[in-house]
Amino acid sequence: MSKSSTTEVRQAPASSKGWFVWMTGLWIVFFVLMQQGRLDDLAASIRDLPIIAEIVVWIVFFPQVLATAVWTGGWSEGLRVTLVVLFALFWTVVSIPRPKSSGRR
């Protein structure tokens, strides 16, 4: 068979699938906490951490902590909902597993 008639199926690495599951799970937890009205408590808990721990939480859980900060902010509800939904969609789309490129063209 010639090279042009064979198709190479590239799979996404397992680590990217794990990342997608992790990010999706965190967004599910975020929206459950939002539904239960517990994001204010979570935001206060994060703010009350020692500064080094707070920085680590911001780095590790950046999109969700950013969404929590926006949700508990003083902006209008429409703006907060729009921003949180955009954050969730953006980070979920960015986290979708994609096949690794072969590096050859």
PDB file of C-alpha atoms in Angstrom:
ATOM      1  CA  MET A   1       0.000   0.000   0.000  1.00  0.00           C
ATOM      2  CA  SER A   2       1.158   3.465  -0.707  1.00  0.00           C
ATOM      3  CA  LYS A   3       1.540   6.042   2.012  1.00  0.00           C
ATOM      4  CA  SER A   4      -1.269   8.169   0.622  1.00  0.00           C
ATOM      5  CA  SER A   5      -3.843   5.393   0.952  1.00  0.00           C
ATOM      6  CA  THR A   6      -3.206   4.699   4.637  1.00  0.00           C
ATOM      7  CA  THR A   7      -4.661   6.881   7.294  1.00  0.00           C
ATOM      8  CA  GLU A   8      -2.927   7.495  10.542  1.00  0.00           C
ATOM      9  CA  VAL A   9      -5.231   7.852  13.512  1.00  0.00           C
ATOM     10  CA  ARG A  10      -3.760  10.099  16.166  1.00  0.00           C
ATOM     11  CA  GLN A  11      -5.190   9.953  19.643  1.00  0.00           C
ATOM     12  CA  ALA A  12      -5.153  12.633  22.273  1.00  0.00           C
ATOM     13  CA  PRO A  13      -2.732  11.873  25.112  1.00  0.00           C
ATOM     14  CA  ALA A  14      -4.282  10.411  28.258  1.00  0.00           C
ATOM     15  CA  SER A  15      -3.050  13.403  30.244  1.00  0.00           C
ATOM     16  CA  SER A  16      -5.142  15.779  28.121  1.00  0.00           C
ATOM     17  CA  LYS A  17      -8.208  13.614  28.673  1.00  0.00           C
ATOM     18  CA  GLY A  18      -7.541  13.721  32.407  1.00  0.00           C
ATOM     19  CA  TRP A  19      -7.179  17.513  32.256  1.00  0.00           C
ATOM     20  CA  PHE A  20     -10.521  17.804  30.443  1.00  0.00           C
ATOM     21  CA  VAL A  21     -12.263  15.629  33.049  1.00  0.00           C
ATOM     22  CA  TRP A  22     -10.631  17.671  35.858  1.00  0.00           C
ATOM     23  CA  MET A  23     -11.709  21.030  34.375  1.00  0.00           C
ATOM     24  CA  THR A  24     -15.229  19.824  33.598  1.00  0.00           C
ATOM     25  CA  GLY A  25     -15.565  18.403  37.109  1.00  0.00           C
ATOM     26  CA  LEU A  26     -14.433  21.678  38.662  1.00  0.00           C
ATOM     27  CA  TRP A  27     -17.007  23.602  36.633  1.00  0.00           C
ATOM     28  CA  ILE A  28     -19.720  21.183  37.740  1.00  0.00           C
ATOM     29  CA  VAL A  29     -18.706  21.731  41.380  1.00  0.00           C
ATOM     30  CA  PHE A  30     -18.662  25.497  40.786  1.00  0.00           C
ATOM     31  CA  PHE A  31     -22.197  25.543  39.384  1.00  0.00           C
ATOM     32  CA  VAL A  32     -23.500  23.252  42.154  1.00  0.00           C
ATOM     33  CA  LEU A  33     -22.031  25.608  44.775  1.00  0.00           C
ATOM     34  CA  MET A  34     -23.489  28.570  42.908  1.00  0.00           C
ATOM     35  CA  GLN A  35     -26.913  26.900  42.836  1.00  0.00           C
ATOM     36  CA  GLN A  36     -26.706  26.268  46.591  1.00  0.00           C
ATOM     37  CA  GLY A  37     -25.662  29.870  47.264  1.00  0.00           C
ATOM     38  CA  ARG A  38     -22.354  28.841  48.828  1.00  0.00           C
ATOM     39  CA  LEU A  39     -19.941  30.786  46.602  1.00  0.00           C
ATOM     40  CA  ASP A  40     -19.848  33.719  49.042  1.00  0.00           C
ATOM     41  CA  ASP A  41     -18.604  31.365  51.768  1.00  0.00           C
ATOM     42  CA  LEU A  42     -16.038  29.879  49.394  1.00  0.00           C
ATOM     43  CA  ALA A  43     -14.783  33.327  48.352  1.00  0.00           C
ATOM     44  CA  ALA A  44     -14.468  34.367  52.007  1.00  0.00           C
ATOM     45  CA  SER A  45     -12.574  31.158  52.795  1.00  0.00           C
ATOM     46  CA  ILE A  46     -10.134  31.805  49.959  1.00  0.00           C
ATOM     47  CA  ARG A  47      -9.612  35.431  51.055  1.00  0.00           C
ATOM     48  CA  ASP A  48      -8.995  34.296  54.651  1.00  0.00           C
ATOM     49  CA  LEU A  49      -6.149  31.957  53.668  1.00  0.00           C
ATOM     50  CA  PRO A  50      -2.548  32.997  54.334  1.00  0.00           C
ATOM     51  CA  ILE A  51      -1.259  34.923  51.318  1.00  0.00           C
ATOM     52  CA  ILE A  52       0.983  32.096  50.035  1.00  0.00           C
ATOM     53  CA  ALA A  53      -1.858  29.578  50.243  1.00  0.00           C
ATOM     54  CA  GLU A  54      -4.222  32.048  48.560  1.00  0.00           C
ATOM     55  CA  ILE A  55      -1.755  32.525  45.691  1.00  0.00           C
ATOM     56  CA  VAL A  56      -1.439  28.742  45.276  1.00  0.00           C
ATOM     57  CA  VAL A  57      -5.241  28.363  45.205  1.00  0.00           C
ATOM     58  CA  TRP A  58      -5.488  31.136  42.580  1.00  0.00           C
ATOM     59  CA  ILE A  59      -2.852  29.437  40.419  1.00  0.00           C
ATOM     60  CA  VAL A  60      -4.212  25.891  40.712  1.00  0.00           C
ATOM     61  CA  PHE A  61      -7.895  26.768  40.382  1.00  0.00           C
ATOM     62  CA  PHE A  62      -7.564  30.005  38.379  1.00  0.00           C
ATOM     63  CA  PRO A  63     -10.665  29.890  36.163  1.00  0.00           C
ATOM     64  CA  GLN A  64     -12.976  28.810  38.975  1.00  0.00           C
ATOM     65  CA  VAL A  65     -11.549  31.276  41.518  1.00  0.00           C
ATOM     66  CA  LEU A  66     -11.776  34.057  38.943  1.00  0.00           C
ATOM     67  CA  ALA A  67     -15.402  33.111  38.270  1.00  0.00           C
ATOM     68  CA  THR A  68     -16.041  33.051  42.044  1.00  0.00           C
ATOM     69  CA  ALA A  69     -14.539  36.529  42.404  1.00  0.00           C
ATOM     70  CA  VAL A  70     -16.701  37.809  39.547  1.00  0.00           C
ATOM     71  CA  TRP A  71     -19.835  36.105  40.888  1.00  0.00           C
ATOM     72  CA  THR A  72     -19.392  37.554  44.383  1.00  0.00           C
ATOM     73  CA  GLY A  73     -18.498  41.009  43.027  1.00  0.00           C
ATOM     74  CA  GLY A  74     -20.789  43.999  42.998  1.00  0.00           C
ATOM     75  CA  TRP A  75     -21.548  44.002  39.279  1.00  0.00           C
ATOM     76  CA  SER A  76     -25.015  43.572  37.825  1.00  0.00           C
ATOM     77  CA  GLU A  77     -26.351  40.035  37.773  1.00  0.00           C
ATOM     78  CA  GLY A  78     -26.552  39.979  33.971  1.00  0.00           C
ATOM     79  CA  LEU A  79     -22.873  40.891  33.615  1.00  0.00           C
ATOM     80  CA  ARG A  80     -21.825  38.363  36.261  1.00  0.00           C
ATOM     81  CA  VAL A  81     -23.808  35.546  34.617  1.00  0.00           C
ATOM     82  CA  THR A  82     -22.401  36.444  31.195  1.00  0.00           C
ATOM     83  CA  LEU A  83     -18.799  36.504  32.411  1.00  0.00           C
ATOM     84  CA  VAL A  84     -19.079  33.261  34.399  1.00  0.00           C
ATOM     85  CA  VAL A  85     -20.674  31.435  31.454  1.00  0.00           C
ATOM     86  CA  LEU A  86     -17.980  32.783  29.115  1.00  0.00           C
ATOM     87  CA  PHE A  87     -15.227  31.663  31.508  1.00  0.00           C
ATOM     88  CA  ALA A  88     -16.749  28.186  31.764  1.00  0.00           C
ATOM     89  CA  LEU A  89     -17.195  27.834  27.997  1.00  0.00           C
ATOM     90  CA  PHE A  90     -13.726  29.173  27.191  1.00  0.00           C
ATOM     91  CA  TRP A  91     -11.884  26.966  29.684  1.00  0.00           C
ATOM     92  CA  THR A  92     -13.906  23.898  28.694  1.00  0.00           C
ATOM     93  CA  VAL A  93     -13.210  24.438  24.980  1.00  0.00           C
ATOM     94  CA  VAL A  94      -9.513  25.043  25.693  1.00  0.00           C
ATOM     95  CA  SER A  95      -9.442  21.810  27.731  1.00  0.00           C
ATOM     96  CA  ILE A  96     -10.933  19.583  25.014  1.00  0.00           C
ATOM     97  CA  PRO A  97      -8.399  16.838  24.232  1.00  0.00           C
ATOM     98  CA  ARG A  98      -6.803  17.140  20.812  1.00  0.00           C
ATOM     99  CA  PRO A  99      -4.504  14.729  19.023  1.00  0.00           C
ATOM    100  CA  LYS A 100      -0.841  15.443  19.503  1.00  0.00           C
ATOM    101  CA  SER A 101       0.803  16.755  16.358  1.00  0.00           C
ATOM    102  CA  SER A 102       3.455  14.515  14.862  1.00  0.00           C
ATOM    103  CA  GLY A 103       5.887  17.359  14.313  1.00  0.00           C
ATOM    104  CA  ARG A 104       6.364  16.308  10.674  1.00  0.00           C
ATOM    105  CA  ARG A 105       4.733  18.064   7.745  1.00  0.00           C
TER     106      ARG A 105
END
